[in-house]
Coordinates of C-alpha atoms in Angstrom, one line a residue:
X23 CA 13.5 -5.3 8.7
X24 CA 12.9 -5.1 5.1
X25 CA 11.6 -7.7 2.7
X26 CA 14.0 -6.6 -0.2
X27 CA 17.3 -7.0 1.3
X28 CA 18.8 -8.3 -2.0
X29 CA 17.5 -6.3 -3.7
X30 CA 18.9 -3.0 -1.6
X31 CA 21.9 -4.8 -2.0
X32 CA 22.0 -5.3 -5.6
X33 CA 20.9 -2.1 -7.0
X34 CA 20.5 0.2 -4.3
X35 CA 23.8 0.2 -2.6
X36 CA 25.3 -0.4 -6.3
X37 CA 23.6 2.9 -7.5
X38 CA 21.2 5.7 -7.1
X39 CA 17.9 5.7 -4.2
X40 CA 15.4 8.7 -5.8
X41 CA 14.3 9.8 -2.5
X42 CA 11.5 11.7 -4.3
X43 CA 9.5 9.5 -6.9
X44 CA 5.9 9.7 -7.5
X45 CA 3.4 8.7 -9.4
X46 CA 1.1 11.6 -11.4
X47 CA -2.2 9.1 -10.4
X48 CA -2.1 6.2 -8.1
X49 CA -3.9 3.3 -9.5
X50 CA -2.5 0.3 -11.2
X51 CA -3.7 1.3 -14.6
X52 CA -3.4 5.0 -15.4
X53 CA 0.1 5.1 -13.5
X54 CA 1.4 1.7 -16.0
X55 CA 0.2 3.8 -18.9
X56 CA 2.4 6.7 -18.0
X57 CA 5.0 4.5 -17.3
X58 CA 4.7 3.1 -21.1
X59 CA 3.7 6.6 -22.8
X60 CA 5.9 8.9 -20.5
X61 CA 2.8 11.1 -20.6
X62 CA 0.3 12.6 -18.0
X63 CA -3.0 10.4 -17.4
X64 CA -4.7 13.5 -19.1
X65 CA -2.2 12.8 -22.4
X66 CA -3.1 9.3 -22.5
X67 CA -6.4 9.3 -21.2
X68 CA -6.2 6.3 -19.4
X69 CA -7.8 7.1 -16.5
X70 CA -9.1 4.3 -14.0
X71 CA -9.1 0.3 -14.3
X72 CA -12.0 0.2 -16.7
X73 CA -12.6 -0.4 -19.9
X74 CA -14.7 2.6 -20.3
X75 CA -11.6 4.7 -18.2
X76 CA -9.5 3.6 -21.6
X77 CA -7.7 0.7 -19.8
X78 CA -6.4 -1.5 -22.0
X79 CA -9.6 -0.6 -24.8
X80 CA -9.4 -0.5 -28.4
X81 CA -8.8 3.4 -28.5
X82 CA -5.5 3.2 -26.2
X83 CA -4.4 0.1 -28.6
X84 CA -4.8 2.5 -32.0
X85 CA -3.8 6.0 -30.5
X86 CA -1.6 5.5 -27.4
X87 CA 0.3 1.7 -28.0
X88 CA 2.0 2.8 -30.8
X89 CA 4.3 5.3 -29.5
X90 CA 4.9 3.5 -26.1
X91 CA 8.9 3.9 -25.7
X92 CA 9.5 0.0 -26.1
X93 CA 7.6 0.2 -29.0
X94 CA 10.5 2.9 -30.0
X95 CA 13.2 1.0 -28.5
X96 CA 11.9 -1.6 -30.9
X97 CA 11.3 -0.7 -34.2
X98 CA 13.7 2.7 -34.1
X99 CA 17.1 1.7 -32.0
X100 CA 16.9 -2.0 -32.7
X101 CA 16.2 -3.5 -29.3
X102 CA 15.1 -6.8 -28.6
X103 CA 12.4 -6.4 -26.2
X104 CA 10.6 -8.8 -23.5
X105 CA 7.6 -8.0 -21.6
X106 CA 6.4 -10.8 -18.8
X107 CA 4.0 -9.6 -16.1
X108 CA 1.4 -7.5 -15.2
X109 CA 0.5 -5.3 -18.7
X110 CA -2.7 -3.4 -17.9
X111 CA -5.6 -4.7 -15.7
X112 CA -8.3 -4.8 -18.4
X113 CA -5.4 -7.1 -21.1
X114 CA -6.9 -9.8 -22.3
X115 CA -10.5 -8.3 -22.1
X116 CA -12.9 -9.8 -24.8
X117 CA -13.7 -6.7 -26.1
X118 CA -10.4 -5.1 -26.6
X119 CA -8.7 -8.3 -28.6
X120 CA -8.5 -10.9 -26.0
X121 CA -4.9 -12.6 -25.1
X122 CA -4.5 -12.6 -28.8
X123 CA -3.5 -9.0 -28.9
X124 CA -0.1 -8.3 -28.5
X125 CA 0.9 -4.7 -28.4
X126 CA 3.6 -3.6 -30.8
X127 CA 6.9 -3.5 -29.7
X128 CA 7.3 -6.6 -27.6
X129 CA 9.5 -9.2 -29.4
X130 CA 8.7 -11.8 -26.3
X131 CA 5.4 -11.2 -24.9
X132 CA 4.2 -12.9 -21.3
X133 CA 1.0 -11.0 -20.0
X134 CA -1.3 -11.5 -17.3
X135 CA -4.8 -12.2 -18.7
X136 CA -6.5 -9.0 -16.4
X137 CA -5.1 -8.3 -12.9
X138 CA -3.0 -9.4 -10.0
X139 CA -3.3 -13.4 -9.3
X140 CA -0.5 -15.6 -8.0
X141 CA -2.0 -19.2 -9.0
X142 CA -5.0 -20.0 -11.5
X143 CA -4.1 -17.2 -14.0
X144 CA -3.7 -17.4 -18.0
X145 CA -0.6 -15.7 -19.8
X146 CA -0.9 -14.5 -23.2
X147 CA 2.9 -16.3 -24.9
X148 CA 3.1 -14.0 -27.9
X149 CA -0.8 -13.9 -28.0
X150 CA -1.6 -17.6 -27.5
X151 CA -3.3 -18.5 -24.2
X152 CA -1.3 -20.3 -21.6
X153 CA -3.2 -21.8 -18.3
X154 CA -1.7 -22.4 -15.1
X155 CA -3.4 -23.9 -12.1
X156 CA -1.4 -23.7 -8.6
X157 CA 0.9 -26.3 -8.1
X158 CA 3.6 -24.0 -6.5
X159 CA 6.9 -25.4 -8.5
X160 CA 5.5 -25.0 -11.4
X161 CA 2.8 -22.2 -11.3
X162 CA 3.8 -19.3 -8.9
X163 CA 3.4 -16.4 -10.5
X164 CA 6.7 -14.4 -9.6
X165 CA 8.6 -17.6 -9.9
X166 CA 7.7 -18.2 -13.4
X167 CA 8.5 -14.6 -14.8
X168 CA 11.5 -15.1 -12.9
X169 CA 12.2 -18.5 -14.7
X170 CA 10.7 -17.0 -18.0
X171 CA 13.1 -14.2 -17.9
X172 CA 16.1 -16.0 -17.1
X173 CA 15.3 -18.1 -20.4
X174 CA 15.4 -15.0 -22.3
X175 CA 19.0 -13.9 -21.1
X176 CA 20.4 -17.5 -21.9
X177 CA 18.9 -17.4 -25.7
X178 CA 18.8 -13.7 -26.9
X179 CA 20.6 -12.7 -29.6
X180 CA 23.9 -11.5 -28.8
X181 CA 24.1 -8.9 -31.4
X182 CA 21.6 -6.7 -30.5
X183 CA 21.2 -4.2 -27.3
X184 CA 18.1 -5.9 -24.8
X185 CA 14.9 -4.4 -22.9
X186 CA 13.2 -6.5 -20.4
X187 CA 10.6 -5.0 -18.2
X188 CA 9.2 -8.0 -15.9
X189 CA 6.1 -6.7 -13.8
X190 CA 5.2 -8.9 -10.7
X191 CA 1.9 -8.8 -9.0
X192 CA 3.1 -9.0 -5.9
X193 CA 2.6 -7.2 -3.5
X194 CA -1.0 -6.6 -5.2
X195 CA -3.1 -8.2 -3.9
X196 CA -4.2 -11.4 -3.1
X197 CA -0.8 -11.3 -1.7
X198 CA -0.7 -15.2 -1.4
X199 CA 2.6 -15.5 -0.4
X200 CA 5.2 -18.8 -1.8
X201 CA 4.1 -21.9 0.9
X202 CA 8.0 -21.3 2.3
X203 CA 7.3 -17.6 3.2
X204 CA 3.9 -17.8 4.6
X205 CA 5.3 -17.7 8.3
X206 CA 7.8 -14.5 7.9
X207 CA 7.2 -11.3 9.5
X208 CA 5.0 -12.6 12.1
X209 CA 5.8 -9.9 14.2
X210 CA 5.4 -7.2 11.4
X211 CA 2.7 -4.4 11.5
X212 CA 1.4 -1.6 9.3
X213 CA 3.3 1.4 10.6
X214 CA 1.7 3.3 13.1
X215 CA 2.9 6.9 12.0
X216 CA 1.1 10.0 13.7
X217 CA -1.6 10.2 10.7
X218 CA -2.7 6.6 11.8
X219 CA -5.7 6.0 12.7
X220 CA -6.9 9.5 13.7
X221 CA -9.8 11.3 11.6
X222 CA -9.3 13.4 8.6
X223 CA -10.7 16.4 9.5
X224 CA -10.5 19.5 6.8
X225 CA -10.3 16.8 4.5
X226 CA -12.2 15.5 1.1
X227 CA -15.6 14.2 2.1
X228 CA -14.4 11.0 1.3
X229 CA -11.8 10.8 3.6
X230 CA -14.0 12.3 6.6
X231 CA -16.3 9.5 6.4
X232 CA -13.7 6.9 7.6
X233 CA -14.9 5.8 10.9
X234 CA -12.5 6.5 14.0
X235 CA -11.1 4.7 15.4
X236 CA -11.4 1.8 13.0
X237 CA -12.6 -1.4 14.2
X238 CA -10.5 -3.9 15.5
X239 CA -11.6 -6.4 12.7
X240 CA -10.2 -3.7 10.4
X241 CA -7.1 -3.2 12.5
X242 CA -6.3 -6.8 12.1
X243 CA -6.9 -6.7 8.5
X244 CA -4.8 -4.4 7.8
X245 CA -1.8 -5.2 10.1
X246 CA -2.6 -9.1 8.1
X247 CA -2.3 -7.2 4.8
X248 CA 0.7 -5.4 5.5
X249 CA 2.6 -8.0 6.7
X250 CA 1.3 -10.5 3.5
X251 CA 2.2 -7.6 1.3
X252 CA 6.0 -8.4 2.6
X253 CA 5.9 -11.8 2.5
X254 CA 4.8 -11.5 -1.4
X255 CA 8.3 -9.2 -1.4
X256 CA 10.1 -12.5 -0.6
X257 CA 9.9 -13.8 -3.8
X258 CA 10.3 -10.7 -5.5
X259 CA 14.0 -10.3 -3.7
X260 CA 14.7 -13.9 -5.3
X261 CA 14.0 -12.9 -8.7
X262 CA 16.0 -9.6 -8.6
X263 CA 18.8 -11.8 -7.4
X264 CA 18.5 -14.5 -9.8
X265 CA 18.5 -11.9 -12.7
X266 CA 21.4 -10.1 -11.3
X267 CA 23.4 -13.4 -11.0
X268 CA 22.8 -14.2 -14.5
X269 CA 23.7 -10.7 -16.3
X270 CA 26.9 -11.4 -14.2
X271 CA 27.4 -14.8 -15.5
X272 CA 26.4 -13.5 -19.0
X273 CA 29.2 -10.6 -18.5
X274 CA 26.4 -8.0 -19.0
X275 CA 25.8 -6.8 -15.4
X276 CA 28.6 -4.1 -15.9
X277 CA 26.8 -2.7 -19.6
X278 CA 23.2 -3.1 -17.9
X279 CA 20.7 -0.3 -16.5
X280 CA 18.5 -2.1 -14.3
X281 CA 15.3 0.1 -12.5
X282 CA 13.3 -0.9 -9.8
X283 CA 10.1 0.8 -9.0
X284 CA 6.4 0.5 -8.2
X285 CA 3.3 1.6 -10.3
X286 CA 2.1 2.9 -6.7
X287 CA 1.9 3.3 -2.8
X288 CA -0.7 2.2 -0.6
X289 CA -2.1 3.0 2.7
X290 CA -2.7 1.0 5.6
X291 CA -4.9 2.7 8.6
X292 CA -3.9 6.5 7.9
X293 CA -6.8 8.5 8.3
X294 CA -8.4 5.9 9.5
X295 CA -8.9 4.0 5.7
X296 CA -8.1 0.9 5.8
X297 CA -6.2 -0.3 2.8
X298 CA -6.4 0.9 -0.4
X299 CA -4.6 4.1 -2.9
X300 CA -6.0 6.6 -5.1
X301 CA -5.5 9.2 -2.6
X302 CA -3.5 12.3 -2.8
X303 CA -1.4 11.7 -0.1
X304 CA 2.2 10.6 0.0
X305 CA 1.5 7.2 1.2
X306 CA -0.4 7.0 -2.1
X307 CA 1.7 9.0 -4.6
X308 CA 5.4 8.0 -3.3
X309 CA 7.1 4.8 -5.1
X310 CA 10.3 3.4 -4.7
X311 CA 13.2 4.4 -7.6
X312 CA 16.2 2.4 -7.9
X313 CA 18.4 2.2 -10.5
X314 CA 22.4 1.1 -10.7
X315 CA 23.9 1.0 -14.4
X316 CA 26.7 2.3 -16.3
X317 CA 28.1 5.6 -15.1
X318 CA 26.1 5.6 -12.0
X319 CA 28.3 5.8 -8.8
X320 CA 27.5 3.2 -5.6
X321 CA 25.8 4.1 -2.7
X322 CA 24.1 7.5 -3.9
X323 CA 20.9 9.2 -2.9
X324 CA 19.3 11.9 -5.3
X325 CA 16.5 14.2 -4.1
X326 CA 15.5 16.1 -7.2
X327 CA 11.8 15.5 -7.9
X328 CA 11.2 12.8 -10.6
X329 CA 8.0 11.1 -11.4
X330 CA 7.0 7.6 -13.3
X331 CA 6.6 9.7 -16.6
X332 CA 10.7 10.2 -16.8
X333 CA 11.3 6.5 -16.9
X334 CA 10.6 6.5 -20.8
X335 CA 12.4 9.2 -21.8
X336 CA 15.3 8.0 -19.8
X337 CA 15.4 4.4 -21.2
X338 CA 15.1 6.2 -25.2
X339 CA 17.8 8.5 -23.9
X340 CA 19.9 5.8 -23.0
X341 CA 19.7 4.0 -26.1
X342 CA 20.1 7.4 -28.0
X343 CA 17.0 8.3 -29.2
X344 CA 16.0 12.0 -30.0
X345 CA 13.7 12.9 -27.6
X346 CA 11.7 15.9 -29.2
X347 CA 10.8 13.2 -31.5
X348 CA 8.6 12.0 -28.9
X349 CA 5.7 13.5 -27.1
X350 CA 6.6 12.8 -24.1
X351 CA 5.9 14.6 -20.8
X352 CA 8.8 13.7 -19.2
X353 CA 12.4 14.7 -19.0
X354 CA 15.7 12.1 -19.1
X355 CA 16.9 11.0 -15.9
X356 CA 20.3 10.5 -17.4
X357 CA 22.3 13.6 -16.2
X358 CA 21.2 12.7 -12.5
X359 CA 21.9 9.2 -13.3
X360 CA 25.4 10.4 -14.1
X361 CA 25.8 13.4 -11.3
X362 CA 25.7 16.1 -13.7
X363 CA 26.9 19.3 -12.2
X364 CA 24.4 22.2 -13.0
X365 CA 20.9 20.3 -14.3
X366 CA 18.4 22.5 -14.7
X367 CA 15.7 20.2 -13.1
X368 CA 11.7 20.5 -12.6
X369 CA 10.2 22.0 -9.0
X370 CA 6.7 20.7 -9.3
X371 CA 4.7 17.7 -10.8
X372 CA 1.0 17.0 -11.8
X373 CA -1.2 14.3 -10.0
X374 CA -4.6 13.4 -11.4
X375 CA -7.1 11.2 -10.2
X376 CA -10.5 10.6 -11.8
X377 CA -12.8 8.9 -9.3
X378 CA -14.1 5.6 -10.1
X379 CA -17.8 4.9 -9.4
X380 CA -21.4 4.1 -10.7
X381 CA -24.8 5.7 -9.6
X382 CA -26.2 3.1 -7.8
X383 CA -25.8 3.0 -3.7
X384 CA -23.8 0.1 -2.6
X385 CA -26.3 -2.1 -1.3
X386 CA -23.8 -3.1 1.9
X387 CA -24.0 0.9 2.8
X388 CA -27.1 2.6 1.2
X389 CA -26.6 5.4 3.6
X390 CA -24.0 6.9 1.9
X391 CA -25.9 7.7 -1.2
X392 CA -24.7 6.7 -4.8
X393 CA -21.3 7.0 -6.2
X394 CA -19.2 4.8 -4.1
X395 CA -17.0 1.9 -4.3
X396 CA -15.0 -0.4 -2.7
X397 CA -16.9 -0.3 0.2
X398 CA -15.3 -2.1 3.6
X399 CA -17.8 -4.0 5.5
X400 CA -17.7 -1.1 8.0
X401 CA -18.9 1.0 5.0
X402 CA -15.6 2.8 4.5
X403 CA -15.3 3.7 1.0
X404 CA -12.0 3.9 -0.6
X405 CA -13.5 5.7 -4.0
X406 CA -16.2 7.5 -5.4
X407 CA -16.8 9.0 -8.7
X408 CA -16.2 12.4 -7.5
X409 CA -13.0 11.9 -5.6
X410 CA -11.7 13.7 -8.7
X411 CA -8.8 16.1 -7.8
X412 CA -5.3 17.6 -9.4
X413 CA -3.0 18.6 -7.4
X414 CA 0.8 20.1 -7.8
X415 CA 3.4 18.7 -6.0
X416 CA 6.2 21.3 -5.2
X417 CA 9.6 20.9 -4.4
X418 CA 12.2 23.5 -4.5
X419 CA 15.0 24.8 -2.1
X420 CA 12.1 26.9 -0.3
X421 CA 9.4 24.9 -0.3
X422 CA 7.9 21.5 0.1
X423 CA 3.7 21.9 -0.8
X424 CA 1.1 20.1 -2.3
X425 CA -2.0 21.8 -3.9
X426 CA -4.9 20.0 -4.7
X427 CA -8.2 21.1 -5.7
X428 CA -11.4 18.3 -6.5
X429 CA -14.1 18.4 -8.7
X430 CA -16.9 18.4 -7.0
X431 CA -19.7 21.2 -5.9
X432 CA -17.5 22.5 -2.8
X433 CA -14.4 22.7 -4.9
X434 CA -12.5 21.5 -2.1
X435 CA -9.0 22.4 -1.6
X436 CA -6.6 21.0 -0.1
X437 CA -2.9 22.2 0.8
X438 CA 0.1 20.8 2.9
X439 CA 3.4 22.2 4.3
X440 CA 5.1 19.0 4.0
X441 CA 8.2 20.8 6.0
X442 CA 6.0 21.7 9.0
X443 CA 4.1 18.7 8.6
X444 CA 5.5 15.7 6.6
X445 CA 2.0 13.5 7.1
X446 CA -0.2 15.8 6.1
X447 CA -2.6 16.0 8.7
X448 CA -2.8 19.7 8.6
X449 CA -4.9 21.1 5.5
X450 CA -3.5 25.4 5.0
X451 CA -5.9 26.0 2.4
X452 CA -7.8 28.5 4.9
X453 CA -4.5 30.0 6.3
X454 CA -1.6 29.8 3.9
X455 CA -1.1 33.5 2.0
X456 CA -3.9 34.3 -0.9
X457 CA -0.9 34.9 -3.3
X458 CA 0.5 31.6 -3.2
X459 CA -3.1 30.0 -3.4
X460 CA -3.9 32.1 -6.5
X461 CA -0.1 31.5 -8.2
X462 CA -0.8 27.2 -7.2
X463 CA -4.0 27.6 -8.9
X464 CA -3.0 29.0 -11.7
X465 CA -0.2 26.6 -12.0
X466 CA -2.0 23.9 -11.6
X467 CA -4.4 25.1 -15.1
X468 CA -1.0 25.5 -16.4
X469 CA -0.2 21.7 -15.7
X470 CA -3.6 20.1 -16.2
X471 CA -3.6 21.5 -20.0
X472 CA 0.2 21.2 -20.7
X473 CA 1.8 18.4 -23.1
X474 CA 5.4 17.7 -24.2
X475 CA 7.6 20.8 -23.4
X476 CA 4.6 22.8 -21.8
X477 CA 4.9 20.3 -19.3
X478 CA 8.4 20.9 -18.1
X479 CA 7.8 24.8 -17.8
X480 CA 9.5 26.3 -14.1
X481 CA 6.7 26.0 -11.4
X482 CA 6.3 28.3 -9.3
X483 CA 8.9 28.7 -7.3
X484 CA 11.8 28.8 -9.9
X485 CA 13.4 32.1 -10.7
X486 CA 12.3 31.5 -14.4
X487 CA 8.3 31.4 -13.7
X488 CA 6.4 33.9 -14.9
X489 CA 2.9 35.0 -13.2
X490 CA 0.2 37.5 -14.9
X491 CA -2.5 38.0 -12.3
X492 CA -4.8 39.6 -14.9
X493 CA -5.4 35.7 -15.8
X494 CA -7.2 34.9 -12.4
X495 CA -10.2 37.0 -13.2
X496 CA -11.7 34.2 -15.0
X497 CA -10.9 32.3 -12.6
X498 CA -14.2 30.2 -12.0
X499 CA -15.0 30.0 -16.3
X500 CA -11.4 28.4 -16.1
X501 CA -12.1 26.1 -13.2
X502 CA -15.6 25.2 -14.6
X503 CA -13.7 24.1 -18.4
X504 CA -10.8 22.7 -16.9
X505 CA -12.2 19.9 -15.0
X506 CA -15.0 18.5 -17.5
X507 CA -14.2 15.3 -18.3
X508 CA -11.9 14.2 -20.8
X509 CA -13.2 13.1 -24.0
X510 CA -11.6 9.7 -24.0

């Protein structure tokens, strides 16, 4: 079962499943703003759903908006571009502009005021406010961007090339599902894989204090999420079709690249946390990557590692754009896109998280002291303000490991053998071999400082990388400097 059958129909089977595409920071916010800037969170310093974290504020308007890649597309290859959806959670904020501010490179602009709602929401049309109350034919969120962008493929110009990025909600939540889909998937559950439900031991601290087993209230609400989550989908699958349909009708299906993918993943009972993401974990960092186009053979699956910051610099490539013009962190996905013979491509990614948080205790759980949030009523937090960590993901013809240290006064580490043990309930910090700790670690200073090119240097498992262990001795002086926080 699967709530995106078109959808797999349409453009997987017509093109290219990534098998291996993350996100460099799972949250709705920092991950979009890599998605826009092709750059690291550390790059664009957006770095949690906040104001103060840079979402949406008046510093990423005047430093990063700017050189977003539509805002290339735009004003340097000549594309007419439309934006309908989800922009950035804090959009529309009073103090960053309001709905009035539209960001430049976006011929038609349709943004969410704030975050994820399915009825009673306000759309900014080209910066004037638009209110819609929940009458479903004429108000469901996913229904109108679908309606929306099928109004922009009847009356675009036909003379110049077209960008549409439409960004639904769903399945964010409040996952209210379209009244004719609110009784599928009865019989659907959050999977119940072998890191379900069981404790996290030699984990963060904020993992280990999930309670297990979960309650059964907790069970239920997340077997109820889960399965609202794919009834969301539903409508989702509609729209891809419709928009297919009509690049057909339109004679443009054959000339079009059209990506499907996910800002991030979300957990549902592993470890024992109920739902949420901003964890390091593949459940968290994985997203969907479809794409079918021009060039791209039917029916293929592509391994290489490829994360949300390559979807810019693939779309400029595309349209022809110089990419060292950018400064970008990304590479093209073109050549895989194509089946290249012989690409030189990347073994190992970033992730960054900076843990959201505020010094009071939550008053539902003052036993846990201050720094948390999004507290379940069973007092299972999902953040805190020191579930800070980078990690490097490695994937290479040897090895499949992630690496991840936090900032916080133990330091923790964390490392998985995702060959040995694909959901990561095993932590080898204590065990794996001191050399490859030490070579991670300094990998990881590499990755946490780099920018442009510096980013796309071999890791550490490619033939090309380089390792001088004179550099470790100042080891903790590094480690100190290199997770203060950002100057936003």
């Amino acid at each position: 079962q699967t709530p995106l059958k078109k959808t797999n129909a349409l453009i997987a089977q017509m093109g290219v499943t990534f098998l291996n595409a993350y996100v460099p920071s799972a949250l709705c916010c920092p991950s979009r703003a890599s998605i826009l800037t092709g750059k690291y969170p550390h790059n664009h310093h957006v770095v949690n759903n906040t104001l103060e974290g840079n979402c949406s504020s008046k510093l990423w308007q005047k430093i990063q908006e700017p050189y977003t890649f539509p805002a290339l597309l735009k004003a340097m290859c000549g594309y007419q571009t439309f934006f309908a959806g989800k922009y950035l959670n804090e959009y529309g904020a009073e103090d960053a502009g309001g709905v009035g501010h539209v960001p430049p490179g976006w011929s038609f602009w349709y943004a969410l005021e704030k975050n994820s709602k399915y009825y009673n929401y306000t759309l900014s049309v080209n910066g004037k406010a638009r209110k819609h109350g929940e009458n479903y034919s004429v108000d469901y969120l996913t229904d109108v961007l679908a309606n929306m962008s099928l109004d922009f493929l009847e009356y675009k110009s036909n003379f110049e090339p077209f960008f549409m990025m439409i960004s639904t909600p769903a399945p964010h939540s409040p996952w209210t599902a379209a009244p004719q889909y609110t009784n599928s998937f009865q019989n659907v559950s959050a999977p119940r894989n072998s890191n379900f439900n069981i404790h996290g031991k030699n984990k963060h601290w904020l993992i280990r204090q999930a309670k297990t087993p979960m309650t059964n209230s907790s069970i239920q609400f997340l077997d109820n999420a889960y399965r609202k989550r794919w009834q969301t989908l539903l409508s989702v699958d509609d729209l891809v079709e419709k928009l297919v349909k009509k690049l057909e009708l339109n004679g443009e299906l054959d000339n079009t690249y059209i990506f499907y993918t996910s800002d991030n993943g979300f957990h549902t009972g592993q470890f024992s946390l109920p739902i949420d993401k901003r964890q390091l974990y593949e459940f968290d960092i994985k997203v969907p990557l479809l794409v079918r186009g021009p060039g791209i053979k039917p029916n293929q699956t592509n391994k290489m590692l490829v994360a949300n910051i390559d979807l810019g610099p693939t779309i400029l490539d595309i349209a022809g754009y110089d990419l060292n013009k950018t400064q970008m962190d990304g590479m093209s996905l073109l050549p895989l896109l194509r089946g290249d013979k012989n690409v030189t491509w990347r073994s190992d990614f970033l992730v960054e998280y900076q843990g959201e948080g505020y010094n009071g205790s939550d008053p539902t759980c003052p036993g846990l002291g201050p720094g948390v949030t999004h507290c379940f009523p069973d007092c299972v937090c999902e953040d805190s303000y020191n579930n800070t960590y980078a990690c490097v993901r490695t994937l290479s013809a040897s090895w499949d490991l992630q690496y991840c240290e936090f900032d916080d006064r133990e330091v923790f580490v964390e490392v998985y053998n995702l060959t040995a043990d694909p959901h990561q309930i095993n932590n080898i910090a204590k065990t794996i071999d001191q050399e490859i700790l030490e070579k991670m670690n300094y990998r990881l200073m590499m990755l946490q400082s780099c920018s442009g090119a510096t980013c796309r240097t071999p890791g550490v498992f490619d033939p090309g990388y380089r390792f001088d262990p004179r550099l470790m001795f100042s080891n903790h002086g590094v480690r100190a400097r290199r997770f203060s926080a950002q100057p936003l």
